[in-house]
Short mmCIF file of C-alpha atoms in Angstrom, two decimals:
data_model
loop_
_atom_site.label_atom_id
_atom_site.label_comp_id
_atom_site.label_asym_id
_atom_site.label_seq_id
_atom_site.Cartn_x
_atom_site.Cartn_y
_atom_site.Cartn_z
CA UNK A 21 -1.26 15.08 -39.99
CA UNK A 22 0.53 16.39 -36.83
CA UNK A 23 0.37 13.91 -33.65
CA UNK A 24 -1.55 15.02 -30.60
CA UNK A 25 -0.93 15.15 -26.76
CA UNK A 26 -3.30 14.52 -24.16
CA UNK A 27 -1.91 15.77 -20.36
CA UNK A 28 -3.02 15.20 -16.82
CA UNK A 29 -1.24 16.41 -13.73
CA UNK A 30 -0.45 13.52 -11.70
CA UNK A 31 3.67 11.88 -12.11
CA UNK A 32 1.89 8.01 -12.40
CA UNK A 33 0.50 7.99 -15.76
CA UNK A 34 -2.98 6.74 -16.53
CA UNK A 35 -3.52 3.59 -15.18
CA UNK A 36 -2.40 3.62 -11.72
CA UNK A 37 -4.63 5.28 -9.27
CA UNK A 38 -3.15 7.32 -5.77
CA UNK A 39 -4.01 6.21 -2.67
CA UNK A 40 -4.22 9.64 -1.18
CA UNK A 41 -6.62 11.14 -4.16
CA UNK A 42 -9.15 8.04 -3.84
CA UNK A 43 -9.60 7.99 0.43
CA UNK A 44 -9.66 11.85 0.05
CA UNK A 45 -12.66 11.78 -2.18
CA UNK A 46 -14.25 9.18 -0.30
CA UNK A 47 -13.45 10.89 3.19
CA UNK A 48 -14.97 14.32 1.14
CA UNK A 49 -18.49 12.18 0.77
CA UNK A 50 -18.08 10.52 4.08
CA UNK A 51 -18.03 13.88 5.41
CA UNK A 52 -21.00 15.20 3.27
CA UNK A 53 -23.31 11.98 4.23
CA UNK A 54 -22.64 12.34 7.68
CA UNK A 55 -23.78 16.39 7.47
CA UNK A 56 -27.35 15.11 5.03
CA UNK A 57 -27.92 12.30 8.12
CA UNK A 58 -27.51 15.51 10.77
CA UNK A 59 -30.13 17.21 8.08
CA UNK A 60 -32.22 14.48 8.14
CA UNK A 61 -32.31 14.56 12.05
CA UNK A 62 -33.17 18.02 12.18
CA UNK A 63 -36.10 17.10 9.42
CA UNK A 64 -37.14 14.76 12.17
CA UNK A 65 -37.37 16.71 15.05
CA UNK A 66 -39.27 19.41 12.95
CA UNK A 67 -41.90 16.48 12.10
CA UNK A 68 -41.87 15.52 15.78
CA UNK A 69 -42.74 19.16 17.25
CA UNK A 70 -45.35 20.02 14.54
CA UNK A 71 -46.80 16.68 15.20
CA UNK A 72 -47.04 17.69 19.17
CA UNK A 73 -48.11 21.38 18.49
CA UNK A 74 -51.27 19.52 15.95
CA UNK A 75 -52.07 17.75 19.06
CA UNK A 76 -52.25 20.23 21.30
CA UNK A 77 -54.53 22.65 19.24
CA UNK A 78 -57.51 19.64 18.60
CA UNK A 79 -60.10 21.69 21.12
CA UNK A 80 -59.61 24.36 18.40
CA UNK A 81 -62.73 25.71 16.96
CA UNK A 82 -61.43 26.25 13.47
CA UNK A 83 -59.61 22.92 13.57
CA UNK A 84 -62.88 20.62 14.37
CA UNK A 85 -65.28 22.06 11.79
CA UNK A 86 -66.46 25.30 14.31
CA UNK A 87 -67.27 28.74 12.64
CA UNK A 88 -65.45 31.54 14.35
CA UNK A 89 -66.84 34.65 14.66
CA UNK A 90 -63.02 36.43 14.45
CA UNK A 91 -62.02 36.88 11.07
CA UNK A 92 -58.68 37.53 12.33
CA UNK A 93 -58.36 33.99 13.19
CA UNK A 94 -55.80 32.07 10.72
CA UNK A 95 -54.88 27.88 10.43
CA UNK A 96 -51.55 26.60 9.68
CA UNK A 97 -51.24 23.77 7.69
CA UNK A 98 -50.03 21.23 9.99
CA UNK A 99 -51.03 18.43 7.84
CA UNK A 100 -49.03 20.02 4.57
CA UNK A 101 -46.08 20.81 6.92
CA UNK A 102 -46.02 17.06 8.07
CA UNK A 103 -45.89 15.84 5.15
CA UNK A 104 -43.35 18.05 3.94
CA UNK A 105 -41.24 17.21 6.55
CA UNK A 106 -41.58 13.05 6.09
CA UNK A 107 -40.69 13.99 2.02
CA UNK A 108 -37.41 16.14 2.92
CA UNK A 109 -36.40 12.92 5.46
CA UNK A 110 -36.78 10.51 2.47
CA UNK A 111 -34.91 12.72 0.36
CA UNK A 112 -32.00 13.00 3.00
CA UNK A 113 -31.40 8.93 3.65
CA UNK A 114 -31.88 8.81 0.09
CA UNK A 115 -28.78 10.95 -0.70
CA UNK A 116 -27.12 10.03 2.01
CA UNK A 117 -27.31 6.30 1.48
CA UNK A 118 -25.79 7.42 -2.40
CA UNK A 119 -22.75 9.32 -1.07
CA UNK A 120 -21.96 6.41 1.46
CA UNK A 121 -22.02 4.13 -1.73
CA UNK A 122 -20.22 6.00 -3.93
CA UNK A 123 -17.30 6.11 -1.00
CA UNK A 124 -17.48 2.75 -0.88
CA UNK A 125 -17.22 2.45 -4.33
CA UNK A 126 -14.19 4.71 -4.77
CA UNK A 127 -12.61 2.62 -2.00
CA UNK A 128 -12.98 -0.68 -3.49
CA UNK A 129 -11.41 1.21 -6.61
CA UNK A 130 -8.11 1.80 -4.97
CA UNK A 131 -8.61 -2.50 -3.50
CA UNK A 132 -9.06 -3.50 -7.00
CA UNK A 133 -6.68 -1.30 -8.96
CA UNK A 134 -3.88 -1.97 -6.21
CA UNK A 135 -4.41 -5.70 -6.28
CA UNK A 136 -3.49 -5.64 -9.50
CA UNK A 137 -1.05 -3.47 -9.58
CA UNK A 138 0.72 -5.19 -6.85
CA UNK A 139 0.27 -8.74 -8.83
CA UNK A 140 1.46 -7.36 -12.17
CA UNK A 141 4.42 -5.63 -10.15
CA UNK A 142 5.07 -9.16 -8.56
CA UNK A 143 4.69 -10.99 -11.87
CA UNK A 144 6.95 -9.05 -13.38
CA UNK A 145 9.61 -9.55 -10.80
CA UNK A 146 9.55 -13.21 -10.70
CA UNK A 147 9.91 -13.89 -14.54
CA UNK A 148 11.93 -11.18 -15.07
CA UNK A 149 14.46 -11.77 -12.23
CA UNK A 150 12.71 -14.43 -9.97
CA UNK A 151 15.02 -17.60 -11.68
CA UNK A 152 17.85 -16.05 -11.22
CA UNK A 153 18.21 -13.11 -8.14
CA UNK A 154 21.47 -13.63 -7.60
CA UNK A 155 23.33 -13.47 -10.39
CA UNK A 156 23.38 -10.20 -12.34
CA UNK A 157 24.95 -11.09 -16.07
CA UNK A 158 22.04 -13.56 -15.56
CA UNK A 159 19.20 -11.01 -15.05
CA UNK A 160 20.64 -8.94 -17.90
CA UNK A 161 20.51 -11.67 -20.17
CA UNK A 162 17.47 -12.25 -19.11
CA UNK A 163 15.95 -8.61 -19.68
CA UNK A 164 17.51 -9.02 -23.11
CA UNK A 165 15.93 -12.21 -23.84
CA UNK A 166 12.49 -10.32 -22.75
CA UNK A 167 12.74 -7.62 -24.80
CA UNK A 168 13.57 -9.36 -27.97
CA UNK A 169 10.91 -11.43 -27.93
CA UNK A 170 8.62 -8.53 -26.60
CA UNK A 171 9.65 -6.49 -29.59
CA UNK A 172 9.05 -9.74 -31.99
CA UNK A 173 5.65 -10.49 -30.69
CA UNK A 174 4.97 -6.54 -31.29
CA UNK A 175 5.81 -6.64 -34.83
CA UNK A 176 3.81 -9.33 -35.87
CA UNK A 177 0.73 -8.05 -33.91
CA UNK A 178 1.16 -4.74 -36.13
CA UNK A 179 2.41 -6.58 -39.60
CA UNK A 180 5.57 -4.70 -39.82
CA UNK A 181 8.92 -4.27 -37.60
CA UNK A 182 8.05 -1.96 -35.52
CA UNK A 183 10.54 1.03 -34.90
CA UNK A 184 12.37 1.74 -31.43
CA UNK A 185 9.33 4.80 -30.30
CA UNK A 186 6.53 2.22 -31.63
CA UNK A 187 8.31 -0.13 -29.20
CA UNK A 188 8.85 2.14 -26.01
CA UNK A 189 5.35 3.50 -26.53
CA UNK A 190 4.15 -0.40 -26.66
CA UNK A 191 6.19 -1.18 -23.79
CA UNK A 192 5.88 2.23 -21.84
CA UNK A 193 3.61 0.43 -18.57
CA UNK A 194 6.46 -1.87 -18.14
CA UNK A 195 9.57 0.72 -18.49
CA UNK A 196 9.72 1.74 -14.66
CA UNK A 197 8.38 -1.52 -12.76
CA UNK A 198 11.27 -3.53 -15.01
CA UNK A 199 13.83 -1.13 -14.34
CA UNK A 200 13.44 -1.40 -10.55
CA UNK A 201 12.97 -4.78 -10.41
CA UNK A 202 16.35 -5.15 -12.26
CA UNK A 203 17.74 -2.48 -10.65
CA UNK A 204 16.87 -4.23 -6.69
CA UNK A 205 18.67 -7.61 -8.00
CA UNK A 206 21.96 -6.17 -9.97
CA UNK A 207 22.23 -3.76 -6.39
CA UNK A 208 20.02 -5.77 -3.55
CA UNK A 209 19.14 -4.53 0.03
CA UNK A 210 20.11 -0.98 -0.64
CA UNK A 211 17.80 1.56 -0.13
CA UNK A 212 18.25 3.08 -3.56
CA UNK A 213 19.07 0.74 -5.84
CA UNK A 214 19.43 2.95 -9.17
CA UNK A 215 21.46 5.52 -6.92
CA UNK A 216 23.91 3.34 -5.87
CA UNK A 217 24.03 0.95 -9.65
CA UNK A 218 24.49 4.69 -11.00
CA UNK A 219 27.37 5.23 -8.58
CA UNK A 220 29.16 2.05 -8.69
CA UNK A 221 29.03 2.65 -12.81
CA UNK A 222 30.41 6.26 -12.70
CA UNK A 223 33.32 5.58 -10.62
CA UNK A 224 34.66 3.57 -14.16
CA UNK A 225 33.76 6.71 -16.04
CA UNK A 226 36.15 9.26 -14.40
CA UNK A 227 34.98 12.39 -16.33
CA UNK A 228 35.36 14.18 -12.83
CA UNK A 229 38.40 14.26 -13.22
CA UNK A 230 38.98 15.82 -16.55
CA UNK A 231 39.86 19.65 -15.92
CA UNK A 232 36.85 21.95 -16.94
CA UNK A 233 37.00 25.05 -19.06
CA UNK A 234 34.00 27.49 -18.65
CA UNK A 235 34.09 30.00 -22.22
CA UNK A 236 31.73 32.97 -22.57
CA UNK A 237 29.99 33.02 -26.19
CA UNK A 238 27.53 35.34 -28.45
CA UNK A 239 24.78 34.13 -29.64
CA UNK A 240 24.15 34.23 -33.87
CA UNK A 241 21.12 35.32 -33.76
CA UNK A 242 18.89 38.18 -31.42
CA UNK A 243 19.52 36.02 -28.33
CA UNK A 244 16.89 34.43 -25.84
CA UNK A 245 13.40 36.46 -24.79
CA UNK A 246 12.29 37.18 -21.25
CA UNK A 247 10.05 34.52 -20.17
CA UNK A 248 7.29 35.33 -17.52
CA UNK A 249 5.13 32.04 -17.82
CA UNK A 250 6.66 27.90 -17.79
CA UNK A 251 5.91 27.98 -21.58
CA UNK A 252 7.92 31.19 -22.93
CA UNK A 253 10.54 29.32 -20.55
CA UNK A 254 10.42 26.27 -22.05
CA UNK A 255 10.17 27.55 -26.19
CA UNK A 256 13.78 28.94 -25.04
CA UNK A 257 15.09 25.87 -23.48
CA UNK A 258 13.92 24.52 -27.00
CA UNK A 259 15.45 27.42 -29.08
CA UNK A 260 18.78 27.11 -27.20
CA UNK A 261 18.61 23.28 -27.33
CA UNK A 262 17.82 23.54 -31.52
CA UNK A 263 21.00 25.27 -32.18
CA UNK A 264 19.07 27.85 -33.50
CA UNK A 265 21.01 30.70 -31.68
CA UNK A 266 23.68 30.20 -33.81
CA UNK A 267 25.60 27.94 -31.16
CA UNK A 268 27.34 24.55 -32.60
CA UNK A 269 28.01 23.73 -29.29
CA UNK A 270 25.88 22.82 -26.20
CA UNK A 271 25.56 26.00 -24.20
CA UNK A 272 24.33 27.73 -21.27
CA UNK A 273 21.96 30.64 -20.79
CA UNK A 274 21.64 32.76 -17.99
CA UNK A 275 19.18 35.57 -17.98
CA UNK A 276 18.73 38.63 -15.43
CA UNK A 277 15.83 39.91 -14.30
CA UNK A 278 15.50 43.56 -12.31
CA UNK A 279 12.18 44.22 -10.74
CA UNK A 280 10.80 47.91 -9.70
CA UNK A 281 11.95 47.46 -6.45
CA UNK A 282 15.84 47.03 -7.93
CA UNK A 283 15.61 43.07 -6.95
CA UNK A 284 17.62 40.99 -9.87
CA UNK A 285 16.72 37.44 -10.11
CA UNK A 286 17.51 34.92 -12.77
CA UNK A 287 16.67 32.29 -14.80
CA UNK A 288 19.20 29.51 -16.13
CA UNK A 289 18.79 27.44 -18.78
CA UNK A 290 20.58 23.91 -19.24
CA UNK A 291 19.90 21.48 -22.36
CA UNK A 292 20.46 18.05 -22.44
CA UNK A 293 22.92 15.25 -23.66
CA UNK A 294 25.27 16.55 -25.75
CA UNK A 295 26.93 14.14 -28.51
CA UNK A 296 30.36 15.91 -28.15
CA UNK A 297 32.95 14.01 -26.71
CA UNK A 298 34.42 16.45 -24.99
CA UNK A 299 31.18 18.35 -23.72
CA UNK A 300 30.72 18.87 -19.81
CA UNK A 301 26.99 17.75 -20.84
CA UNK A 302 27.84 14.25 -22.17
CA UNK A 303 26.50 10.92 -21.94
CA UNK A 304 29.27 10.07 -18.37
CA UNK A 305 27.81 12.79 -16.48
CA UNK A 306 24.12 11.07 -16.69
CA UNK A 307 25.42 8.46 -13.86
CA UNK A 308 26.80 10.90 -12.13
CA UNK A 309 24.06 13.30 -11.40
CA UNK A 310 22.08 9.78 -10.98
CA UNK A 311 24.20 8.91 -7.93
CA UNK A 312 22.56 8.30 -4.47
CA UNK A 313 25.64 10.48 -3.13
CA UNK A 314 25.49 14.07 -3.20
CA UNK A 315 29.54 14.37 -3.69
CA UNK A 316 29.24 12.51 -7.01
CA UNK A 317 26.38 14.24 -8.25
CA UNK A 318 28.04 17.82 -7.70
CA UNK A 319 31.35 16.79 -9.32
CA UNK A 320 29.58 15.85 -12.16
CA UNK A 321 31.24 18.41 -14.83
CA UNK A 322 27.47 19.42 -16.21
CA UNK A 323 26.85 20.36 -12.37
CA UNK A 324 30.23 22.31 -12.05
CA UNK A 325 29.54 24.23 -15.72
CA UNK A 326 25.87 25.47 -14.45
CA UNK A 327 27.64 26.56 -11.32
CA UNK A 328 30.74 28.09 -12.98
CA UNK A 329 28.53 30.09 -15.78
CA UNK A 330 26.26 31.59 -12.54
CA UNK A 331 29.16 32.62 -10.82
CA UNK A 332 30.69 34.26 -13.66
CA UNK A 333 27.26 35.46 -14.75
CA UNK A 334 27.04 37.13 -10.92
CA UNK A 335 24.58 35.60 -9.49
CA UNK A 336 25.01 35.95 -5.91
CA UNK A 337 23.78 33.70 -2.61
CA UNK A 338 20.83 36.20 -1.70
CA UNK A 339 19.70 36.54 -5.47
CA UNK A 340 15.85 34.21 -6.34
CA UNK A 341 16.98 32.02 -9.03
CA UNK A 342 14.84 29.68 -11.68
CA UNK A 343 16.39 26.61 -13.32
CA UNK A 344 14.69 25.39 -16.53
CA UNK A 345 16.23 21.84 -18.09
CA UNK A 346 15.50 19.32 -20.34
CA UNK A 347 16.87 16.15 -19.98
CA UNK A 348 19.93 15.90 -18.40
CA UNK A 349 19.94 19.35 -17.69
CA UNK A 350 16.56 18.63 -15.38
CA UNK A 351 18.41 16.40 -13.70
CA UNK A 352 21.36 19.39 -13.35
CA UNK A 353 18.49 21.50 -12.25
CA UNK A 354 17.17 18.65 -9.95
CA UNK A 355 20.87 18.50 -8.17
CA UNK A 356 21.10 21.78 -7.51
CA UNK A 357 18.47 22.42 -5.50
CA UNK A 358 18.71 19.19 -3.43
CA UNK A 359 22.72 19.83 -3.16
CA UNK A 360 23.04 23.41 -3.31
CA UNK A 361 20.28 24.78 -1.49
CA UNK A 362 22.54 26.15 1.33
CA UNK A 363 24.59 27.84 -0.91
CA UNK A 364 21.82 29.62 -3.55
CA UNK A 365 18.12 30.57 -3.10
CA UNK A 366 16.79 28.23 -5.67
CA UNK A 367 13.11 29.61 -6.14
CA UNK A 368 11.79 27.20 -9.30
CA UNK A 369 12.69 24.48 -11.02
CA UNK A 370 11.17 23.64 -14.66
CA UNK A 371 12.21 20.19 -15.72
CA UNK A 372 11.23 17.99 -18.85
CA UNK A 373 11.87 14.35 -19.74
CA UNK A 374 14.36 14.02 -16.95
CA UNK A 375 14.17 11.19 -14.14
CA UNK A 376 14.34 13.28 -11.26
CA UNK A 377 12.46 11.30 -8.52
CA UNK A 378 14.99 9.97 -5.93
CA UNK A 379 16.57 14.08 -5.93
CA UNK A 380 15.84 15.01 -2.90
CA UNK A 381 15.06 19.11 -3.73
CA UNK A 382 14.36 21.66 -0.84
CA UNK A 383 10.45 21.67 0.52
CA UNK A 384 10.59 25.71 -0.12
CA UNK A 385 11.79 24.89 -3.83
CA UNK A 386 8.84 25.26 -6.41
CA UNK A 387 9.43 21.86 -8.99
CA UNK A 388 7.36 21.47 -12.18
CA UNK A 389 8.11 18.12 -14.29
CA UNK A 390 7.21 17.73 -17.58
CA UNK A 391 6.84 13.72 -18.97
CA UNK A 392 5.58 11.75 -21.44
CA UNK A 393 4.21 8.86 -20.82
CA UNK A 394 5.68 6.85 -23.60
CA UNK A 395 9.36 7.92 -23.20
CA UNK A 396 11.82 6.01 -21.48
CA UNK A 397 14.49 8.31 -20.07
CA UNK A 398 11.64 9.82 -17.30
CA UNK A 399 11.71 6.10 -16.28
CA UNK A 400 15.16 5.51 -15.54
CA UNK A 401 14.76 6.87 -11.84
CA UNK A 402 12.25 3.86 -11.25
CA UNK A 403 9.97 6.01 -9.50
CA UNK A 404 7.05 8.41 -9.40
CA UNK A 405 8.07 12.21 -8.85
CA UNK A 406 7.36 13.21 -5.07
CA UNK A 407 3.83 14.23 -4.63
CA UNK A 408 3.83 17.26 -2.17
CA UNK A 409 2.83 21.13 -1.90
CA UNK A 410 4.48 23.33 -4.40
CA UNK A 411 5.40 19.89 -6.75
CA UNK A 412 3.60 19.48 -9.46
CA UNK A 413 3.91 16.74 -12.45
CA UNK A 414 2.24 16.73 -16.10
CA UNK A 415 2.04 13.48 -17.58
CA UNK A 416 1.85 13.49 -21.51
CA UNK A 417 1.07 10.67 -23.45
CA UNK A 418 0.79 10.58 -27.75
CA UNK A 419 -2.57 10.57 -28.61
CA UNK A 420 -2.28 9.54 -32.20
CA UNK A 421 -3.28 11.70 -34.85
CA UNK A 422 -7.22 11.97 -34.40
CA UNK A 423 -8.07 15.44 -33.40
CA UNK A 424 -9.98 16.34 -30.55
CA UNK A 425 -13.44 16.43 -30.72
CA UNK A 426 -15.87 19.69 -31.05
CA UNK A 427 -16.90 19.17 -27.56
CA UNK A 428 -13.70 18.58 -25.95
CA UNK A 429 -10.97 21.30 -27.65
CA UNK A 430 -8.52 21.06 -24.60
CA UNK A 431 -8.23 17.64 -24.51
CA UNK A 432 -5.40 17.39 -27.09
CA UNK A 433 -2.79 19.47 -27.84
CA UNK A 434 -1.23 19.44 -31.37
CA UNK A 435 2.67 18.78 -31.33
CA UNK A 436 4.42 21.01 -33.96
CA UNK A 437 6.50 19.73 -36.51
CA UNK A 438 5.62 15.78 -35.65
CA UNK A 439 3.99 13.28 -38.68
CA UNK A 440 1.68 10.73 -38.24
CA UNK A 441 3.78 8.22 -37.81
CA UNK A 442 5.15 7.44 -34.42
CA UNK A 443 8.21 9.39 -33.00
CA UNK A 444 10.44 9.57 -30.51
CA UNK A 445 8.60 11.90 -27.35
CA UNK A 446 11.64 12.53 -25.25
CA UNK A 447 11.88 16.16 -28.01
CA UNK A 448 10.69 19.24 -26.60
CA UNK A 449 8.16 19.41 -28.94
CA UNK A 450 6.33 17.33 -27.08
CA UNK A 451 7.29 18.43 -23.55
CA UNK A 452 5.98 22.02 -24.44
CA UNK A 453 2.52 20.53 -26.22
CA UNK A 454 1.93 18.14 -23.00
CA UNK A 455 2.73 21.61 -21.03
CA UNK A 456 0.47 23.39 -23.14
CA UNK A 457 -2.10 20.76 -22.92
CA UNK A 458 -2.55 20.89 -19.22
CA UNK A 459 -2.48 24.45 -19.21
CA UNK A 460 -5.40 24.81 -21.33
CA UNK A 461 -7.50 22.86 -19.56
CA UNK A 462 -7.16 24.80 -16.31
CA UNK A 463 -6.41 23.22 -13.61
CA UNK A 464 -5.74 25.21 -10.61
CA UNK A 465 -2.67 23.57 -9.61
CA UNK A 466 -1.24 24.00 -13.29
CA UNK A 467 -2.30 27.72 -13.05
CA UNK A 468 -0.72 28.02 -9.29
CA UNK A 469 2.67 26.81 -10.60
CA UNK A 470 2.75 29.31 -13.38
CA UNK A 471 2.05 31.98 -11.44
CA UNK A 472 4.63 31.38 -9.13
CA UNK A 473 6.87 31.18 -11.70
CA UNK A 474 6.27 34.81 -13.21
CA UNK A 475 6.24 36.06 -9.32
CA UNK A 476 10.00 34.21 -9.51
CA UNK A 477 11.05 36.31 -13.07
CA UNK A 478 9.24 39.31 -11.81
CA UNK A 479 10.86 42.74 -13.58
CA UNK A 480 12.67 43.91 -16.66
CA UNK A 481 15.26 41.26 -18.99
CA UNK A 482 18.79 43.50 -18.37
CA UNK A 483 20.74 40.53 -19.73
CA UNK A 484 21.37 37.12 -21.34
CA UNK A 485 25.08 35.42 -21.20
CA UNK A 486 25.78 32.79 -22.71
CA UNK A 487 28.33 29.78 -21.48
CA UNK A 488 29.92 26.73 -23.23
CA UNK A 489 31.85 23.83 -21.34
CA UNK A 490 34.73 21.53 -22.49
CA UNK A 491 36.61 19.30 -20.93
CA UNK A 492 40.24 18.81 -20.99
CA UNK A 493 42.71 16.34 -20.25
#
């Protein structure tokens, strides 16, 4: 049985809760109690003046038991009316005194969920680091010591040694509190503590250096297909990623797009981590593009074969261009259009599984970020993704292998290809289901991204070249 995905948009999982979401809401029924109070006032004032107009009409005939000879005469029903307007007054402080609760209530949410949040946080810290802050091989040993015994205690909870995705999905709460915490100790009082550890660790891998040398290919096969939507963009990131283009080698795709209006914009596609020793995508260039210093992260040779293949590929300064990555190339993506933005007119960026969060990408940039939950290499930036207009992040997590039910059929996704047993989630068949996932279930902001991404691949495919980078000594 195939293993399920369940999304949400939101980059902090599903067990922390935002600040800004919660005193939103509760400002929302604030807002909506104060308006039912100004109701309930006007309820009032309507009781009040019907109660003076029934006292000024007593020396009516009709009204003290009288006949009236003029059968055009009529009687309102001040005492109906009254009581009317006493009912509609309970009815207001009655909802109003709910929706001042419920704020309250969604308030002392946020108290209790941050409290703990901020004592597991602190926990955490002190045992994992706390003994010894100043001494790094120490707080290394220390994290290894952890983890050992966390992965020992896991195994005999579950009867069996557990394998390394059973762990990281056991352990997936803890992956980016324990990396910052290590992270602040190994590099203390810097202001970006995995930036700079990332930086003082790339400068011993001097792949920078290496001389880079940008080949056009063919594809084997019929070559990439336009993509108008995030998810035709991402089941070619996937295709070119599988090798099933006929490429034994990591490779770059860049696609052109001409609208009516004789506009060309493109789309580029970057994989991740290549296993090749000599590939411009390998496992060195990962600190690099991690860097806290936009130099490092633009020499990084992944960086300067994405912006080697566009030039060659003519793409030019004015041109609206989309950058889809997985991985590594996310974090290519990501540098680009926090590095770059003077130079090209980045219009989207499409990343999944890639620790993007301390990139600082242009405000006019459009970013959507796949993760999943359980994977660790979203993690390694130690932080959420920026929360802002035009930034959107879908959270995945593995739902197991229970379908969903008859009442609920968006709230899993099926991931193709997967088994029941657990599985690494950092694949892009799980990206594209936790895409997929959130899509389905409608959201506006999910549907607001994707059409802003077909607005950005607007017109006709003319093209697809193809780009593979090596680096020599």
């Amino acid at each position: 049985m195939m293993r399920q995905v369940s999304s949400q948009v939101g980059s902090n999982g599903y067990t922390r809760v935002q600040l800004e979401q919660l005193t939103r809401m509760a400002d929302q029924l604030n807002q909506f109690a104060t308006s039912i109070a100004s109701l309930q006032e006007g309820w009032s004032l309507t009781n009040l003046g019907l109660a003076r107009s029934r006292s000024l009409t007593l020396t009516c005939p009709s009204l003290n038991g009288s006949r009236v000879q003029d059968g055009g005469h009529a009687v309102f029903p001040f005492d109906f009316a009254i009581r009317t307007c006493d009912s509609q007054c309970d009815d207001c402080q009655d909802l109003t005194t709910l929706l001042s609760d419920q704020a309250e209530a969604l308030t002392g949410a946020y108290s209790l969920y941050s409290e703990a949040e901020s004592r597991m946080s602190g926990i955490l810290a002190t045992v994992l680091v706390g003994p010894v802050r100043f001494n790094p091989l120490e707080n290394i040993r220390t994290l290894a010591v952890m983890t050992l015994c966390t992965y020992l205690g896991d195994s005999l909870v579950k009867g069996h040694m557990v394998s390394l995705a059973e762990f990281l999905e056991t352990t997936s709460p803890l992956h980016q509190d324990t990396i910052l915490a290590l992270s602040e100790r190994l590099v203390p009082f810097s202001r970006s503590p995995i930036g700079h550890f990332s930086e003082w660790l790339s400068r011993a891998m001097p792949t920078s250096q290496r001389r880079l040398e940008v080949t056009p290919v063919r594809p084997g096969g019929d070559g990439l297909e336009s993509a108008h939507c995030i998810d035709q963009a991402l089941d070619n990131l996937q295709r070119l990623g599988s090798r099933d283009q006929g490429f034994s080698y990591d490779t770059i795709a860049v696609q052109k797009y001409r609208d009516a209006d004789g506009d060309i914009r493109w789309v580029v596609y970057i994989p991740g981590t290549s296993s090749h020793p000599d590939s411009a995508i390998g496992w060195g260039q990962n600190l690099q593009l991690m860097s806290d210093r936009p130099g490092t992260r633009t020499q990084a040779a992944s960086t300067r074969l994405v912006t080697e293949a566009m030039g060659m590929a003519g793409v030019a300064p004015v041109d609206r261009v989309s950058l889809v990555g997985h991985s590594q190339g996310g974090i290519v993506a990501a540098t680009l259009a926090s590095d770059m933005a003077d130079r090209y007119r980045f219009e989207h960026v499409v990343t999944a599984g890639s620790p993007i969060g301390n990139h600082p990408i242009a405000p006019l940039t459009w970013t959507t970020s796949v993760e999943m939950q359980e994977e660790l290499v979203s993690s390694l930036d130690a932080r959420d993704n920026t929360e802002r207009d035009h930034r959107l992040t879908v959270r995945g997590r593995d739902a197991g292998t229970t379908p969903a039910q008859a009442n609920a059929p968006y709230s899993r996704q099926p991931v193709p290809f997967t088994k029941g047993t657990v599985e690494s989630t950092h694949g892009m068949n799980y990206q594209r289901a936790a895409w997929q996932n959130a899509l389905a279930k409608g959201s506006p902001k999910i549907i607001e991204q994707d059409e802003h991404f077909a607005r950005s691949t607007r017109g006709d495919l003319v093209e697809t070249t193809y780009y593979q980078g090596r680096l020599r000594d």
